[in-house]
mmCIF file of C-alpha atoms and ligand atoms in Angstrom:
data_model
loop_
_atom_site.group_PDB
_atom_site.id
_atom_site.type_symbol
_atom_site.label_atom_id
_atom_site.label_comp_id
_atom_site.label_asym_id
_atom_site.label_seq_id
_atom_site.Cartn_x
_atom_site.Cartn_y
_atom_site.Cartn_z
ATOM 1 C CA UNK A 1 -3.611 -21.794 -6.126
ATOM 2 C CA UNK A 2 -0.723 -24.448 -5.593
ATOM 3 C CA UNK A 3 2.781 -23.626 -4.694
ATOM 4 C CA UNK A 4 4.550 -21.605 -7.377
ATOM 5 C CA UNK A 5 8.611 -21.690 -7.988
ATOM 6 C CA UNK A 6 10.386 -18.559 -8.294
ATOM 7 C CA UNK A 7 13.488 -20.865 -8.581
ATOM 8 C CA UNK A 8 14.928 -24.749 -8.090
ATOM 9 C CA UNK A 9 14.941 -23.678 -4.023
ATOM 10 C CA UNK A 10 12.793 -20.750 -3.664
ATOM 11 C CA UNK A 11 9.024 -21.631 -3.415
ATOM 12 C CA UNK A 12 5.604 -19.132 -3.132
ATOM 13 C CA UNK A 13 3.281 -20.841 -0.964
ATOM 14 C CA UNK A 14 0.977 -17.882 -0.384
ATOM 15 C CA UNK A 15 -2.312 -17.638 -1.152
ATOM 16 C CA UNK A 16 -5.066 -15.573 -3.545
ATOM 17 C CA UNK A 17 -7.904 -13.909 -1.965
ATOM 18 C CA UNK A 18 -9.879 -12.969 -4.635
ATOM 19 C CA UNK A 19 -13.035 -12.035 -3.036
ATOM 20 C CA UNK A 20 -11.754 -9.199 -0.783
ATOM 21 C CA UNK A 21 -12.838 -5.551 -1.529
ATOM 22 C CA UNK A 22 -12.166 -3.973 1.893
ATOM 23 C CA UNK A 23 -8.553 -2.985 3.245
ATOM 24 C CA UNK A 24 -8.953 -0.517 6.726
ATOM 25 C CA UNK A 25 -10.948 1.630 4.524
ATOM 26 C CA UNK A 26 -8.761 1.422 1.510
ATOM 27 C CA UNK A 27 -11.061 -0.402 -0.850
ATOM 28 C CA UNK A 28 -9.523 -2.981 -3.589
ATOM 29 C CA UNK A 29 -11.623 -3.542 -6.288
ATOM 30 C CA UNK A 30 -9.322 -6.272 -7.878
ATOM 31 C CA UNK A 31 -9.006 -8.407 -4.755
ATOM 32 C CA UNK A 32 -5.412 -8.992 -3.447
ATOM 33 C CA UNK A 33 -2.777 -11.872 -2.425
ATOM 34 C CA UNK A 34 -1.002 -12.613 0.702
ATOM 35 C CA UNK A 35 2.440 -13.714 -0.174
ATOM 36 C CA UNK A 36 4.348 -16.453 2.214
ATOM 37 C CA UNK A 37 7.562 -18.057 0.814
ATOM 38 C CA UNK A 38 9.703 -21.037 1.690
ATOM 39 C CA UNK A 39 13.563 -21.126 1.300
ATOM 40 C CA UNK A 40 14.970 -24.552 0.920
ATOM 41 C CA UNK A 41 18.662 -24.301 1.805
ATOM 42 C CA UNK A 42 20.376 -27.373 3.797
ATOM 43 C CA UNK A 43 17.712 -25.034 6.639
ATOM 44 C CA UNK A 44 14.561 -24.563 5.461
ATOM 45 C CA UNK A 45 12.802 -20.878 6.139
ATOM 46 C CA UNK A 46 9.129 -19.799 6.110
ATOM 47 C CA UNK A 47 8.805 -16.515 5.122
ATOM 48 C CA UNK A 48 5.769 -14.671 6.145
ATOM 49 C CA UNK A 49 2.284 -16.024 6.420
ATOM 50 C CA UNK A 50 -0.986 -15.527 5.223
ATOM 51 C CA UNK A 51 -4.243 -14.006 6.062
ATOM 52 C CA UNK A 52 -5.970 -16.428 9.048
ATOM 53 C CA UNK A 53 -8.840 -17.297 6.543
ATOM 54 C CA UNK A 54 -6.618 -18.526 4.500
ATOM 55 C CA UNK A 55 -4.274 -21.131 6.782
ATOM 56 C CA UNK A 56 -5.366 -24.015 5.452
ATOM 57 C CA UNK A 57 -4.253 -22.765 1.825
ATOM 58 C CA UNK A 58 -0.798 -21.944 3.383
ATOM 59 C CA UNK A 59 -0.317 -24.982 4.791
ATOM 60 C CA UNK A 60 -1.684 -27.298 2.429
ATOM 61 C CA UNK A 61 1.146 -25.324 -0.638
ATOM 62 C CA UNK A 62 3.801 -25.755 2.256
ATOM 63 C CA UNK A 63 2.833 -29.308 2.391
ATOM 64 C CA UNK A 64 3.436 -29.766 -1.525
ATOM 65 C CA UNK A 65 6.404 -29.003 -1.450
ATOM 66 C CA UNK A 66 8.470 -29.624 2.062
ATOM 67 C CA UNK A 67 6.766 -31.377 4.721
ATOM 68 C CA UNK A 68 5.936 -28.492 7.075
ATOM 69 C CA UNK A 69 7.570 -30.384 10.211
ATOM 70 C CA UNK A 70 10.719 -30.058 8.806
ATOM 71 C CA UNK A 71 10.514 -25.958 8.362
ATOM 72 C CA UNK A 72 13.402 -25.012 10.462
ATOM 73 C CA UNK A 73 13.293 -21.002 10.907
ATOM 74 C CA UNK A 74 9.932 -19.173 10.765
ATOM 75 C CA UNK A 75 10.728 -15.518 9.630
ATOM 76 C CA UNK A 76 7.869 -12.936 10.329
ATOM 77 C CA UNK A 77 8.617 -9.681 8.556
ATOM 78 C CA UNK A 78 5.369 -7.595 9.837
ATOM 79 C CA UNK A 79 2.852 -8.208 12.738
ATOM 80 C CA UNK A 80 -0.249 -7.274 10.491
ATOM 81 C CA UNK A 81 -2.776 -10.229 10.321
ATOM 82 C CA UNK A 82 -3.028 -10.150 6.286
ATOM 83 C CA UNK A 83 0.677 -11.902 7.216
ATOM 84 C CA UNK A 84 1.092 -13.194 10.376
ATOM 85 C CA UNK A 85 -2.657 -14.859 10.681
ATOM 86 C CA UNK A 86 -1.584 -18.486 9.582
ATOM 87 C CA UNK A 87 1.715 -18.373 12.022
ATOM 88 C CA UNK A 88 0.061 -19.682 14.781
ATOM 89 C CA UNK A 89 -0.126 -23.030 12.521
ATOM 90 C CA UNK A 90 3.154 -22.898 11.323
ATOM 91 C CA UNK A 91 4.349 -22.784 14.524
ATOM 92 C CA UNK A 92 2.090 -25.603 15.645
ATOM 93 C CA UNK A 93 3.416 -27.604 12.814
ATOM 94 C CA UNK A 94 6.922 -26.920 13.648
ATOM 95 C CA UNK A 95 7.554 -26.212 17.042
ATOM 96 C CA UNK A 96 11.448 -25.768 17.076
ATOM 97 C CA UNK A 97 11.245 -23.554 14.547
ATOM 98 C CA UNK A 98 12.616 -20.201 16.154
ATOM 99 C CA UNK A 99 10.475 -17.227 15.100
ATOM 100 C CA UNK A 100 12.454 -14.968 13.266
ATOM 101 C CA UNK A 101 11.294 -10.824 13.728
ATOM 102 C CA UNK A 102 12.135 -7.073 14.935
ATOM 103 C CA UNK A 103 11.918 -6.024 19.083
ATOM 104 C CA UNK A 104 8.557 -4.535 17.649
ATOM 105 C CA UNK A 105 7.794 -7.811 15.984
ATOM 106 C CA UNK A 106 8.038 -9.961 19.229
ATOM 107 C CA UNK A 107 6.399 -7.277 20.949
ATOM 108 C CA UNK A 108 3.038 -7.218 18.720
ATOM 109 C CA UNK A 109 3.090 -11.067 17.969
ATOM 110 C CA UNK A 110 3.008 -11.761 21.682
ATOM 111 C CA UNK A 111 0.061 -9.713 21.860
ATOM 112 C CA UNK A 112 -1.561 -10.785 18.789
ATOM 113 C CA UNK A 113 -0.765 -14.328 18.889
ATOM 114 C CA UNK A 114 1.832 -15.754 22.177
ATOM 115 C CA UNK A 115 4.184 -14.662 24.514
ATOM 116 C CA UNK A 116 5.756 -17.862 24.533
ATOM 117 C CA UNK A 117 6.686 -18.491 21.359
ATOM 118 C CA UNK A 118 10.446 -19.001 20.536
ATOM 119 C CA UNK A 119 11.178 -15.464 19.137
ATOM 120 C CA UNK A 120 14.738 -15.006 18.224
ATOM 121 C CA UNK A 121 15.159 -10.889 17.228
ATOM 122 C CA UNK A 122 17.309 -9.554 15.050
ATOM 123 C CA UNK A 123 17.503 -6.084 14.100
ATOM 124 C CA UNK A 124 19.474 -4.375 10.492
ATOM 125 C CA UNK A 125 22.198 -6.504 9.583
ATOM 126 C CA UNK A 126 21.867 -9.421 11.174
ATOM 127 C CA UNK A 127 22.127 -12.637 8.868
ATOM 128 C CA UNK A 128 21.009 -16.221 9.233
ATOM 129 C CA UNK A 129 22.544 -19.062 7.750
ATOM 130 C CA UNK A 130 20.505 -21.700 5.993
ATOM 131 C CA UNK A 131 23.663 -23.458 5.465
ATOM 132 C CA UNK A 132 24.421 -22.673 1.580
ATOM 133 C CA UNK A 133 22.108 -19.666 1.577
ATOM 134 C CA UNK A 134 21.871 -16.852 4.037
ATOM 135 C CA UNK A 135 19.099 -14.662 4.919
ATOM 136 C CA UNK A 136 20.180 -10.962 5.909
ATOM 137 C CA UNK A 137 17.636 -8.735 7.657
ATOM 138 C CA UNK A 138 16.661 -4.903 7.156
ATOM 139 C CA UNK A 139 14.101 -3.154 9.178
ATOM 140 C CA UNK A 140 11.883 -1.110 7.881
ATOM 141 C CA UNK A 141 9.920 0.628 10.294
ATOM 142 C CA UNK A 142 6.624 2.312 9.613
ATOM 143 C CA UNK A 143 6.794 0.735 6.449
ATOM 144 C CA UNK A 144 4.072 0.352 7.067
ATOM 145 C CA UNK A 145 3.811 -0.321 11.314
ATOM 146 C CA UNK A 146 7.005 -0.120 13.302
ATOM 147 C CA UNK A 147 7.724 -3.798 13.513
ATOM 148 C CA UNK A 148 8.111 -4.074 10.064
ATOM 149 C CA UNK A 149 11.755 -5.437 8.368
ATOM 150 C CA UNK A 150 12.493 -6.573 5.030
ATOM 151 C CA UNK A 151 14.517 -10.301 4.207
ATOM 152 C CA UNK A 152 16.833 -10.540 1.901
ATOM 153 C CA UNK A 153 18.386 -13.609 0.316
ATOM 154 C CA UNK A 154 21.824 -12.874 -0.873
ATOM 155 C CA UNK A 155 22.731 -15.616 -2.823
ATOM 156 C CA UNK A 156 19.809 -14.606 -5.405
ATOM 157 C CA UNK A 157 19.443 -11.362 -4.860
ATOM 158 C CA UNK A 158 15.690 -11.797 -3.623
ATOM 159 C CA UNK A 159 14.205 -9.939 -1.468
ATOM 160 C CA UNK A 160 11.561 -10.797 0.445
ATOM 161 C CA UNK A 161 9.892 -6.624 0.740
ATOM 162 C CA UNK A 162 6.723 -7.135 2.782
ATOM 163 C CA UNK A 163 4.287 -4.825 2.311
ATOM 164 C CA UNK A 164 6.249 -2.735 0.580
ATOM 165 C CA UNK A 165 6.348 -2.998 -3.303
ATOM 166 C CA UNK A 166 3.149 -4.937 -3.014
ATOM 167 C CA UNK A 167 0.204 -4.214 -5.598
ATOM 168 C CA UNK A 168 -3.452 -5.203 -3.999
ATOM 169 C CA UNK A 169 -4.266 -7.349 -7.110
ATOM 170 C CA UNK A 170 -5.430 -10.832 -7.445
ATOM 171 C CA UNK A 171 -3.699 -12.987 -10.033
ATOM 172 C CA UNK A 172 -3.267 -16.182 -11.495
ATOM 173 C CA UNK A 173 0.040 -15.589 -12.777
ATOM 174 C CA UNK A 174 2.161 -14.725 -9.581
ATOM 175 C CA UNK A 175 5.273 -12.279 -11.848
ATOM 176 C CA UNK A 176 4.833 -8.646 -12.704
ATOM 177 C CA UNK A 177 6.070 -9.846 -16.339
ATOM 178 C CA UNK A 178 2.966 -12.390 -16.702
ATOM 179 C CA UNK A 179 0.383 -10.103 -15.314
ATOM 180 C CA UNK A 180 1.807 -6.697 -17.473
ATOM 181 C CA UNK A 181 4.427 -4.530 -16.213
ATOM 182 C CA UNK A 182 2.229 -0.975 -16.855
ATOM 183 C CA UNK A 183 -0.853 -2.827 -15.154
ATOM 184 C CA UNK A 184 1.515 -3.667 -12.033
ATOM 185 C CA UNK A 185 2.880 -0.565 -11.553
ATOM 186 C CA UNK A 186 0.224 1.198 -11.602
ATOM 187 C CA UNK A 187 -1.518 -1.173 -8.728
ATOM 188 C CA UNK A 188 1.592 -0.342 -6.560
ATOM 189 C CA UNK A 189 0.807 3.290 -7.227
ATOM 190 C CA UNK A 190 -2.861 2.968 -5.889
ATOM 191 C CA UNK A 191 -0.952 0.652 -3.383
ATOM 192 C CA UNK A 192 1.052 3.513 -2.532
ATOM 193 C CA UNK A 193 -1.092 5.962 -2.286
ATOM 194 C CA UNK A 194 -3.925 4.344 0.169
ATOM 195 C CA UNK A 195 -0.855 2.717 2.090
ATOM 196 C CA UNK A 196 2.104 3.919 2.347
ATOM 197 C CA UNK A 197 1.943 7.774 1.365
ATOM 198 C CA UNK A 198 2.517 8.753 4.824
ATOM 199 C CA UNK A 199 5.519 7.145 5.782
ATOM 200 C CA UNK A 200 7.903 8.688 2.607
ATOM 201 C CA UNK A 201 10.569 9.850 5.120
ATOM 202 C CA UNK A 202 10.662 5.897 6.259
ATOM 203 C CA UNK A 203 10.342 5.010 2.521
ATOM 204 C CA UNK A 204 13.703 7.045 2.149
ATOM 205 C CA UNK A 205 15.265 5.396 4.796
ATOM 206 C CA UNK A 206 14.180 2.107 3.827
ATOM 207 C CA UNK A 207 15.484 3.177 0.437
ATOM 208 C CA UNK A 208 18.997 4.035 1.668
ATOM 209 C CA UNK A 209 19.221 0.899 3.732
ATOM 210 C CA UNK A 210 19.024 -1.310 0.216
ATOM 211 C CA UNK A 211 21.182 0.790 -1.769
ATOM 212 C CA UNK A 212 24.025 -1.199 -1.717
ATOM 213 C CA UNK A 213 22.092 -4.938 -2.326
ATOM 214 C CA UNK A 214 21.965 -6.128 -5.315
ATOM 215 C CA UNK A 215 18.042 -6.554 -6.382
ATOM 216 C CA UNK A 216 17.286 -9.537 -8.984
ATOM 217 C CA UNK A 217 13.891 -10.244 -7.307
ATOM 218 C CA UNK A 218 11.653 -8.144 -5.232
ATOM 219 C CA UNK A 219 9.181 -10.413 -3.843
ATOM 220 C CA UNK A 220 6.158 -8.489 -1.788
ATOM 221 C CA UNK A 221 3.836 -9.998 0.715
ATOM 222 C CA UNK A 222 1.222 -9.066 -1.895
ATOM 223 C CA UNK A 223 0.444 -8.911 -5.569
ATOM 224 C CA UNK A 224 2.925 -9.838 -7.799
ATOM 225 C CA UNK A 225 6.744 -10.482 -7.684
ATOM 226 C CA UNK A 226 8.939 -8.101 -9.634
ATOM 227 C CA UNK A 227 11.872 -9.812 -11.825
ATOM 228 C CA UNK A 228 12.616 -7.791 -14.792
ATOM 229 C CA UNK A 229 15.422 -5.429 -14.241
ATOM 230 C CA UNK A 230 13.775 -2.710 -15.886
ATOM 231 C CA UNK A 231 10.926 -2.774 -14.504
ATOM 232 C CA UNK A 232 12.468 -3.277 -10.952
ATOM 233 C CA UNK A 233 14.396 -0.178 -11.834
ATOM 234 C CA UNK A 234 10.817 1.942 -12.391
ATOM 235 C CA UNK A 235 9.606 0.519 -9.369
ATOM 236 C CA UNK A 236 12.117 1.878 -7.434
ATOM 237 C CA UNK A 237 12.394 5.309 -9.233
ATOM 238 C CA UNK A 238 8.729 5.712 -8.323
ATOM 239 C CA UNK A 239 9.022 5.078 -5.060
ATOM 240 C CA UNK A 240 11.580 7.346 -4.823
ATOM 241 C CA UNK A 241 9.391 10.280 -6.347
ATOM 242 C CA UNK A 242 6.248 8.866 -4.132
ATOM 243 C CA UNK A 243 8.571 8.982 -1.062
ATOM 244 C CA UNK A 244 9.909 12.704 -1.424
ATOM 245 C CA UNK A 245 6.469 14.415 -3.000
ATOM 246 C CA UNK A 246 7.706 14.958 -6.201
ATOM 247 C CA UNK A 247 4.431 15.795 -7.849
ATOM 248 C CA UNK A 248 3.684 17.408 -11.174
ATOM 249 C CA UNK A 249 2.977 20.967 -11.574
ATOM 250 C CA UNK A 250 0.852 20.062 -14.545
ATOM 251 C CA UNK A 251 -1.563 17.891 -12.539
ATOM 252 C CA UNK A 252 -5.061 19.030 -11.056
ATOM 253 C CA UNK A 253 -7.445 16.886 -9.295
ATOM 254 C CA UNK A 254 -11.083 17.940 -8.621
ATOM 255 C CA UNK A 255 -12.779 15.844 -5.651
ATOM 256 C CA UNK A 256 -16.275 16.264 -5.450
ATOM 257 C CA UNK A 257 -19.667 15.894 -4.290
ATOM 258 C CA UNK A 258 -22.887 17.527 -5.365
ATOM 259 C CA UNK A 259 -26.555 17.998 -4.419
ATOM 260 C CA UNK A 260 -28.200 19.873 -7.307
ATOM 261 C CA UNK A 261 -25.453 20.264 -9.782
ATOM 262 C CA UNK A 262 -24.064 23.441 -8.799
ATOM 263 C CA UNK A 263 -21.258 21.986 -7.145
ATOM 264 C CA UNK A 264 -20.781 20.030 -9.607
ATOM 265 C CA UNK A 265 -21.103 23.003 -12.261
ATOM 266 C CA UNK A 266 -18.469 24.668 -10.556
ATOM 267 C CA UNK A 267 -16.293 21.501 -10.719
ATOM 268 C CA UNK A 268 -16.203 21.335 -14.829
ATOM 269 C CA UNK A 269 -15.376 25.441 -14.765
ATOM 270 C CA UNK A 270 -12.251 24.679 -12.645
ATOM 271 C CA UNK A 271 -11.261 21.768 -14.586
ATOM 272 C CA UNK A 272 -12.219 24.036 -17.887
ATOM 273 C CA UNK A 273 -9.763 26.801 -16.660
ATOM 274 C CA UNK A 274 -7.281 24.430 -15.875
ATOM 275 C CA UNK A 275 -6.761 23.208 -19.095
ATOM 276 C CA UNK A 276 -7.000 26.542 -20.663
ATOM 277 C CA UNK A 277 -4.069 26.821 -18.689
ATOM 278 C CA UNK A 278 -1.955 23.463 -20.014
ATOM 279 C CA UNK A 279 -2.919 21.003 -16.801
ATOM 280 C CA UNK A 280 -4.444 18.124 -16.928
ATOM 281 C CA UNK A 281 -6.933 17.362 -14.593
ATOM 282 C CA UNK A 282 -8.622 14.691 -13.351
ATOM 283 C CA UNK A 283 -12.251 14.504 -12.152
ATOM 284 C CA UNK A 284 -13.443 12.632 -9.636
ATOM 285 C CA UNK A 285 -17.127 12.733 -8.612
ATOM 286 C CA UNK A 286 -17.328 10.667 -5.438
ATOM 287 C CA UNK A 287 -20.933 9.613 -5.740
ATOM 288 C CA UNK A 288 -19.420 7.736 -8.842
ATOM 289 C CA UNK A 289 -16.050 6.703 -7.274
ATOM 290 C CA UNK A 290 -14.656 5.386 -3.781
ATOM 291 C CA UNK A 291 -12.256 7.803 -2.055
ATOM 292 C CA UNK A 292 -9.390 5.559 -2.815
ATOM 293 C CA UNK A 293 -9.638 6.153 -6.050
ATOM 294 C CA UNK A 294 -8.921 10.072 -5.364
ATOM 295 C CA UNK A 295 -6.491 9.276 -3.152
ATOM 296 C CA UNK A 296 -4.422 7.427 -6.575
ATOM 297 C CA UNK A 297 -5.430 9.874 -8.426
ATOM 298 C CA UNK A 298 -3.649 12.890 -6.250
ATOM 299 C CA UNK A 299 -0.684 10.741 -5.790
ATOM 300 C CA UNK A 300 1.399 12.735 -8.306
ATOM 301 C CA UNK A 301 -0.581 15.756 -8.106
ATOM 302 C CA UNK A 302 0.517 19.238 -7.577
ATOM 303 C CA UNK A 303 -3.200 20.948 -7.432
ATOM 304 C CA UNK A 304 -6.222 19.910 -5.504
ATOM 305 C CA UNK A 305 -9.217 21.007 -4.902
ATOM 306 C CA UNK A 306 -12.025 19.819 -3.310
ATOM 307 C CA UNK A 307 -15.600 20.957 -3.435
ATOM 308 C CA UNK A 308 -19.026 20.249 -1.891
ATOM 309 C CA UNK A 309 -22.537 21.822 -0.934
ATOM 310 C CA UNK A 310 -23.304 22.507 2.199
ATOM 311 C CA UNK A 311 -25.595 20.074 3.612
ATOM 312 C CA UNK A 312 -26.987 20.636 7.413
ATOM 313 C CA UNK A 313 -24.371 23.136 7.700
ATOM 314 C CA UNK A 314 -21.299 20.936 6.881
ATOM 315 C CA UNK A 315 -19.962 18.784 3.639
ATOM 316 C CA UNK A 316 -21.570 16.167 2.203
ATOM 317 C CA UNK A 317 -20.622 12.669 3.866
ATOM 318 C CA UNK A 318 -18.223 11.374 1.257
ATOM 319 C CA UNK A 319 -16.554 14.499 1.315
ATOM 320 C CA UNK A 320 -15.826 14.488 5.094
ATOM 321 C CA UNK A 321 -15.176 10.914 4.621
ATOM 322 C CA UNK A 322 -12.474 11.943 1.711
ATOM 323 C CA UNK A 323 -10.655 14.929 3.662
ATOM 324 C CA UNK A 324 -10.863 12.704 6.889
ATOM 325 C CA UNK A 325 -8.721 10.023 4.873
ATOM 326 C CA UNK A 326 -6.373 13.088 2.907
ATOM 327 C CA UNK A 327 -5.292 14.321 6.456
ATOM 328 C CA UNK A 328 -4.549 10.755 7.420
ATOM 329 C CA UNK A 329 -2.212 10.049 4.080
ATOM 330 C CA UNK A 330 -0.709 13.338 4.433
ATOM 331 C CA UNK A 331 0.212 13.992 1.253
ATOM 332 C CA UNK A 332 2.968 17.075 1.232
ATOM 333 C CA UNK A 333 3.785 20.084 -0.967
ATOM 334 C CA UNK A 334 -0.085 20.357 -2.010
ATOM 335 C CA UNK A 335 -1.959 23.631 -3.341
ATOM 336 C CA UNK A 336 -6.171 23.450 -2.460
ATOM 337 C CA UNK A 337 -9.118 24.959 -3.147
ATOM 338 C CA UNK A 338 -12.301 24.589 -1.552
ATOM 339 C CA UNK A 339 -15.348 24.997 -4.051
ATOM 340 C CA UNK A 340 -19.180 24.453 -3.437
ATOM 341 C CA UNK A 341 -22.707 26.170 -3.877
ATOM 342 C CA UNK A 342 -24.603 27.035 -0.902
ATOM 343 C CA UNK A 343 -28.225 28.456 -0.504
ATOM 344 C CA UNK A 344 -28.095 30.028 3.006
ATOM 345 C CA UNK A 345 -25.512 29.574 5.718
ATOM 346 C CA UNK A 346 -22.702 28.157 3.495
ATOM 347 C CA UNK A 347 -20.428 26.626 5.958
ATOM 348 C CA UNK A 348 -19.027 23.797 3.273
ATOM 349 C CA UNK A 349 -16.268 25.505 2.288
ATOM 350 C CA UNK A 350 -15.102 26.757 5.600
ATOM 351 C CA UNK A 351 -14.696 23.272 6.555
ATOM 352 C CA UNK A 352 -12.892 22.371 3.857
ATOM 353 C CA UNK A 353 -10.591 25.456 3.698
ATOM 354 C CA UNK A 354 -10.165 24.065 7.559
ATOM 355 C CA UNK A 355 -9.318 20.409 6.986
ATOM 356 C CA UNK A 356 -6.832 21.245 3.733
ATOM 357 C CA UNK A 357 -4.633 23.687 6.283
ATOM 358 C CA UNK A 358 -4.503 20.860 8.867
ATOM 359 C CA UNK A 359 -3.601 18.690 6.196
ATOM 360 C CA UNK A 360 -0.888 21.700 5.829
ATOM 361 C CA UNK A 361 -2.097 22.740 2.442
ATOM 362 C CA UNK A 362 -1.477 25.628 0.309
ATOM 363 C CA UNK A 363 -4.289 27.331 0.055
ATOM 364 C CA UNK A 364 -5.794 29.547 -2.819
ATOM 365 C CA UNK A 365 -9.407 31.412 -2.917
ATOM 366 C CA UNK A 366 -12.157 29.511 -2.093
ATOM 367 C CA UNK A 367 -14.594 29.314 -5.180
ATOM 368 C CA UNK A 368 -18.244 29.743 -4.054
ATOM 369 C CA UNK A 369 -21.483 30.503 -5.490
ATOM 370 C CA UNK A 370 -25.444 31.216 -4.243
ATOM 371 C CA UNK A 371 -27.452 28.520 -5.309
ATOM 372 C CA UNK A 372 -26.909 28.219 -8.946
ATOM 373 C CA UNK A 373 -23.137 29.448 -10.522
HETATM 374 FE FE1 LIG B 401 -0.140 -6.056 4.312
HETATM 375 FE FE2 LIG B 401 0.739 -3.801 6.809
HETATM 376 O O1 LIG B 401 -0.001 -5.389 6.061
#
């Protein structure tokens, strides 16, 4: 996809990666992008790069619009290789070009990459001048891997968010507004959820940081850019509630696996006396669905409970693999309840009663039944 203008001096020169499916575990049925950007000011900035499969892309949209020889500051917001695999190139192409990033960020790209690159760090505050626009610089650890800062262009009000507000979707159309606000933001839920539910308290402070900018453009590292005022202004209300577990109380979701049915039996009676009850639940058989789909699912979710059989005196596979990746995400301020049919020894629900309290769960009574409910 060629280089796209998000204004007369503000270029996208990213790349789509359709194809993709697999994210460390988190899977993405509808592909993703890896966002780089170029500010033309009387300096010219890179920001960010792209995936290393993808340099050639990178460089070839760079080359369409600036030659890349005369990029004069290479900013790298986050280490991770979905954005700083096509550096190496950049860098090749313009070797004066000081390499813009956090302590953290010169630390993990002279692992990754060279220790002898010209890093210049810069830490919350700091500005750079591209002569009649300036770049300003927010870090953002843990959001998501402690190198991580945001860029922000003041002049336009852009910034330049990394992985955060980024939606694992790939587009054609490169705004929020062309693709379909509803179908955006829901993409930076899942996003969210499989990403960065663990690091709310960082959200928060990453939050606080960019109170006081003014936000006309929130341009990710992936996905789509955000433009619309309103729906810049849902974006960050969500992230807000995401960031400080404000789930609903009328919100159940049932996680489960089944052998024979019973399980699954027992699944459909929960969700039945749920909404007896007012709450609306939300099923999700894993043999039908990928564990990041539960994961979106629970986001928001005040109730959860989780159920399998026991098989060879454990949980079912996807089940382990599902708490396993629940624990990880630590979602907070959760009631669970472990449900399953056994025949003999019954240890299922044990081990899930066991991995929801070290997920620091509420727990209720487990829901269990002899072969057949
Ligand atoms: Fe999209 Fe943390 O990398």
């Amino acid at each position: 996809m060629p280089a796209v203008q998000l204004n007369d001096h503000v270029y996208w020169v990213g790349a789509v990666d359709a194809d993709v499916r697999e994210f460390h575990g988190y899977q993405v049925p509808y592909g993703t992008t890896y966002n780089a950007y170029l500010v033309l000011g009387e300096k010219i900035a890179l920001i960010d790069s792209v995936k290393a499969p993808f340099t050639k892309v990178m460089m070839e949209n760079i080359a369409q619009v600036i030659d890349p020889a005369k990029i004069d500051y290479i900013v790298s917001n986050h280490v991770e290789p979905d954005h700083s695999g096509a550096l190496a190139a950049a860098v090749a192409a313009a070797p004066n070009a000081p390499v813009i990033t956090t302590a953290n960020g010169k630390k993990g790209l002279s692992v990754y990459y060279s220790p002898d690159w010209n890093y210049q760090v810069v830490k919350t505050g700091d500005t750079l001048s591209l002569g009649n626009y300036t770049l300003q610089f927010v870090a953002t650890p843990m959001v998501h891997w402690p190198d991580n800062m945001v860029t922000y262009l003041q002049e336009d009000g852009i910034l330049f968010s990394n992985d955060a507000f980024g939606q694992h979707q790939a587009t054609v159309s490169r705004f929020a507004d062309e693709v379909g606000a509803k179908t955006s933001l829901e993409r930076a839920r899942d996003y969210y959820a499989n990403i960065v539910m663990p690091f709310g308290t960082q959200v928060n402070a990453a939050l606080k940081a960019l109170g006081g900018l003014t936000l006309n453009t929130i341009a990710p590292s992936h996905g789509v850019i955000w433009r619309t005022p309103d729906v810049i202004s849902a974006l960050l209300a969500k992230y807000a509630d995401w960031a400080n577990n404000r789930v609903r109380d009328d919100l159940a979701v049932i996680v489960f696996d089944t052998m024979w049915g019973s399980t699954e039996m027992l699944a459909h009676r929960l969700k039945d006396e749920f909404e007896a009850q007012g709450v609306e639940v939300r099923l999700i058989d894993l043999r039908e669905n990928h564990i990041s789909r539960a994961m979106d699912a629970l986001l928001e979710a005040k109730y959860i409970c989780v159920g399998s059989p026991t098989l060879n005196r454990s949980v079912m596979p996807s089940v382990a693999a599902f708490l396993c990746y629940l624990k990880g995400l630590a979602p907070k301020g959760r009631i669970g309840q472990a449900f399953g049919s056994h025949g003999w020894s019954g240890e299922a629900t044990g081990y899930i009663e066991q991995m929801l309290t070290e997920a620091k769960f509420e727990l209720r009574e487990k829901l269990v039944c002899v072969y057949r409910p």
